[in-house]
Coordinates of C-alpha atoms in Angstrom, one line a residue:
Chain H
G1 CA 80.5 90.2 84.1
A2 CA 78.2 90.7 87.0
G3 CA 80.8 92.0 89.4
V4 CA 84.4 93.2 89.9
S5 CA 86.9 90.4 89.2
Q6 CA 90.5 90.2 90.3
S7 CA 93.3 87.9 89.3
P8 CA 95.1 86.0 90.6
S9 CA 93.2 85.1 93.7
N10 CA 96.4 84.2 95.5
K11 CA 100.0 85.1 94.7
V12 CA 103.1 83.8 96.5
T13 CA 106.4 85.5 95.5
E14 CA 109.9 85.8 96.7
K15 CA 111.3 89.0 98.2
G16 CA 112.7 91.2 95.5
K17 CA 110.5 90.0 92.7
D18 CA 108.0 92.1 90.8
V19 CA 104.3 91.2 90.8
E20 CA 101.3 92.4 88.8
L21 CA 97.7 92.3 90.1
R22 CA 94.8 92.6 87.7
C23 CA 91.3 94.1 88.2
D24 CA 88.3 94.0 85.8
P25 CA 85.8 96.5 87.0
I26 CA 82.0 96.4 86.4
S27 CA 81.2 97.4 82.9
G28 CA 80.2 101.1 82.6
H29 CA 81.9 102.1 85.9
T30 CA 84.1 105.0 85.3
A31 CA 85.8 105.1 88.7
L32 CA 88.3 102.4 89.9
Y33 CA 90.0 102.1 93.2
W34 CA 92.8 100.0 94.8
Y35 CA 93.0 99.3 98.5
R36 CA 94.9 96.9 100.6
Q37 CA 94.2 95.1 103.9
S38 CA 97.1 94.0 105.9
L39 CA 96.7 91.4 108.7
G40 CA 94.5 92.8 111.5
Q41 CA 94.2 96.2 109.8
G42 CA 91.4 98.1 108.0
L43 CA 91.3 98.8 104.3
E44 CA 94.1 101.2 103.3
F45 CA 93.4 103.4 100.2
L46 CA 96.1 103.2 97.5
I47 CA 95.0 104.9 94.3
Y48 CA 91.9 105.8 92.3
F49 CA 91.1 106.5 88.7
Q50 CA 88.2 108.6 87.5
G51 CA 87.5 108.7 83.8
N52 CA 90.3 110.5 81.9
S53 CA 91.4 112.5 84.9
A54 CA 94.9 112.2 86.5
P55 CA 94.7 109.4 89.1
D56 CA 94.8 110.2 92.8
K57 CA 98.0 108.4 93.9
S58 CA 98.1 109.8 97.3
G59 CA 97.8 106.4 99.1
L60 CA 100.7 104.6 97.3
P61 CA 103.2 103.7 100.1
S62 CA 106.3 104.0 98.0
D63 CA 107.6 104.4 94.5
R64 CA 107.8 100.6 94.2
F65 CA 104.0 100.8 93.7
S66 CA 102.4 101.9 90.5
A67 CA 99.1 101.3 88.7
E68 CA 97.7 101.7 85.2
R69 CA 94.2 101.7 83.8
T70 CA 94.0 100.9 80.1
G71 CA 91.2 102.1 78.0
G72 CA 89.2 103.2 81.0
S73 CA 88.5 99.6 82.0
V74 CA 91.0 97.0 83.2
S75 CA 93.6 98.1 85.8
T76 CA 96.9 96.6 86.8
L77 CA 98.7 97.3 90.1
T78 CA 102.4 96.6 89.9
I79 CA 104.7 96.2 92.9
Q80 CA 108.4 96.2 92.1
R81 CA 111.1 94.6 94.3
T82 CA 108.5 93.2 96.7
Q83 CA 109.2 93.3 100.4
Q84 CA 107.7 91.2 103.2
E85 CA 105.7 94.1 104.5
D86 CA 103.9 94.2 101.1
S87 CA 102.1 90.9 102.1
A88 CA 98.4 91.8 102.3
V89 CA 95.0 91.3 100.5
Y90 CA 94.8 93.8 97.6
L91 CA 91.3 94.8 96.9
C92 CA 89.9 96.5 93.8
A93 CA 86.6 98.4 93.6
S94 CA 84.7 100.3 91.0
S95 CA 81.8 102.7 91.0
L96 CA 79.6 104.5 88.5
G97 CA 81.5 107.7 89.1
V98 CA 82.6 110.3 91.5
A99 CA 80.2 113.2 91.9
A100 CA 78.2 115.1 94.3
Y101 CA 75.4 112.6 93.9
I102 CA 75.3 110.3 96.9
D103 CA 74.6 107.1 95.1
Y104 CA 77.6 107.5 92.8
N105 CA 80.0 106.9 95.6
E106 CA 78.9 103.3 96.3
Q107 CA 82.0 101.2 95.6
F108 CA 81.6 97.6 94.5
F109 CA 84.6 95.4 95.6
G110 CA 86.2 92.4 94.0
P111 CA 87.2 89.3 96.1
G112 CA 90.8 90.5 96.4
T113 CA 94.2 89.1 95.7
R114 CA 96.1 87.6 98.6
L115 CA 99.8 88.5 98.2
T116 CA 102.4 86.6 100.2
V117 CA 106.0 87.7 100.0
L118 CA 108.4 85.1 101.4
Chain S
D1 CA 96.8 108.9 112.1
Q2 CA 93.6 107.0 112.2
Q3 CA 90.9 109.3 111.0
V4 CA 88.2 106.7 111.2
K5 CA 88.1 104.5 114.3
Q6 CA 86.1 101.5 115.3
N7 CA 87.1 100.9 118.9
S8 CA 85.3 97.6 119.4
P9 CA 87.2 94.8 117.6
S10 CA 84.3 92.4 118.2
L11 CA 80.7 92.2 119.2
S12 CA 78.6 89.2 120.2
V13 CA 74.8 89.3 120.1
Q14 CA 71.9 86.9 120.5
E15 CA 69.7 86.2 117.5
G16 CA 66.7 88.5 117.5
R17 CA 68.4 91.2 119.6
I18 CA 69.8 94.5 118.5
S19 CA 73.3 94.9 117.3
I20 CA 74.9 98.3 117.6
L21 CA 78.2 99.0 115.9
N22 CA 80.0 102.2 116.5
C23 CA 82.4 104.4 114.6
D24 CA 84.2 107.7 115.4
Y25 CA 85.9 110.1 113.0
T26 CA 88.2 113.0 113.4
N27 CA 88.3 114.7 110.1
S28 CA 85.6 117.4 110.0
M29 CA 85.8 117.5 106.2
F30 CA 84.1 114.1 106.0
D31 CA 80.6 114.5 104.7
Y32 CA 79.5 111.1 103.5
F33 CA 79.6 107.9 105.5
L34 CA 79.2 104.3 104.5
W35 CA 79.0 100.9 106.2
Y36 CA 80.3 97.8 104.4
K37 CA 80.0 94.1 105.4
K38 CA 82.7 91.5 104.7
Y39 CA 82.5 87.8 104.8
P40 CA 85.8 85.7 104.8
A41 CA 87.5 85.4 101.4
E42 CA 85.1 87.9 99.9
G43 CA 85.4 91.6 99.1
P44 CA 83.4 94.0 101.2
T45 CA 79.8 94.7 100.1
F46 CA 78.0 98.0 100.5
L47 CA 75.3 98.0 103.2
I48 CA 74.0 101.5 103.9
S49 CA 75.2 105.1 103.7
I50 CA 74.4 108.5 105.0
S51 CA 75.1 112.0 104.0
S52 CA 76.1 114.7 106.5
I53 CA 72.9 116.6 105.8
K54 CA 71.0 113.8 107.5
D55 CA 71.1 112.3 110.9
K56 CA 69.4 109.0 110.2
N57 CA 69.0 106.6 107.3
E58 CA 67.0 103.4 107.4
D59 CA 66.9 100.4 105.1
G60 CA 65.0 97.4 106.3
R61 CA 66.7 96.0 109.4
F62 CA 69.6 98.4 109.1
T63 CA 69.7 102.0 110.4
V64 CA 72.6 104.3 110.4
F65 CA 72.7 107.3 112.8
L66 CA 75.0 110.2 112.4
N67 CA 75.9 112.7 115.2
K68 CA 78.0 115.4 113.6
S69 CA 78.7 117.3 116.7
A70 CA 80.2 114.2 118.3
K71 CA 81.8 113.0 115.0
H72 CA 80.1 109.7 115.7
L73 CA 78.1 107.3 113.7
S74 CA 76.5 104.0 114.5
L75 CA 74.9 101.1 112.7
H76 CA 71.8 99.4 114.3
I77 CA 70.7 96.0 113.1
V78 CA 67.3 94.9 114.4
P79 CA 66.5 92.1 114.7
S80 CA 70.0 90.5 114.4
Q81 CA 70.2 87.2 112.4
P82 CA 73.0 84.6 112.3
G83 CA 73.6 85.5 108.7
D84 CA 74.6 89.0 109.8
S85 CA 77.8 87.5 111.3
A86 CA 80.6 89.2 109.4
V87 CA 83.2 92.0 109.7
Y88 CA 81.6 95.4 109.5
F89 CA 83.6 98.4 108.3
C90 CA 82.6 102.0 108.5
A91 CA 84.1 104.4 105.9
A92 CA 84.1 108.1 105.2
S93 CA 84.8 110.4 102.4
A94 CA 85.0 114.2 101.7
R95 CA 83.9 116.2 98.8
G96 CA 86.3 117.8 96.4
T97 CA 89.3 116.2 94.9
S98 CA 89.4 113.4 97.5
Y99 CA 85.8 112.5 97.0
G100 CA 86.5 109.1 95.5
K101 CA 88.8 108.1 98.4
L102 CA 87.2 106.2 101.2
T103 CA 88.9 106.1 104.6
F104 CA 88.0 102.9 106.5
G105 CA 88.0 102.0 110.1
Q106 CA 89.7 98.8 111.3
G107 CA 86.4 96.8 111.3
T108 CA 84.3 95.1 114.0
I109 CA 83.7 91.4 114.0
L110 CA 80.0 90.7 114.7
T111 CA 78.9 87.3 115.8
V112 CA 75.2 86.6 116.1
H113 CA 74.4 83.4 118.1
P114 CA 71.3 81.4 117.3

């Protein structure tokens, strides 16, 4: 595809349920990132994957959050036992790679998944 | 702690005039800075970036200025157009193991009036 795609575009769930959010990065991009934007806030880094290296999970807010990247391509962000404070737009981005080269750090974002926890 | 701050939540400008969006940062390890633009219901799109080895980078109507001593950067849009109306985020990253992680400001809503 031409850009980063995410599914679903909207997700409404009940408190306590688990949710899975999917991200398809741009073909050939080795780096993949997850962010979230809560109402009135900036983008908050969650996790990033770079090639076969161990992911940087430093932004995950709790152990209810986890993410996987299968085959170096598609990624799934899982939130277990959702809470109302998890309501936000979850954004995925990909880039060619992470390196000292300036251009490699340009991240291309998907449209996001709007998660609402009732 | 908010390491990247955009202190102006909104900015209103007349078409054809200059728009200046400001951003301050606190982490001296940041060495690469980016501006993203976001329309409603869409993901942010990359606009322009600057490395800490430069103090200015220009791309068409968009210029980013970096003042390292003040830990301040700004985005100038000249001339402003109604289609520039969007939310603008500045972001920063640091080399090393955290290089892939962008730290974003809260965003500034720019409105350009015809």
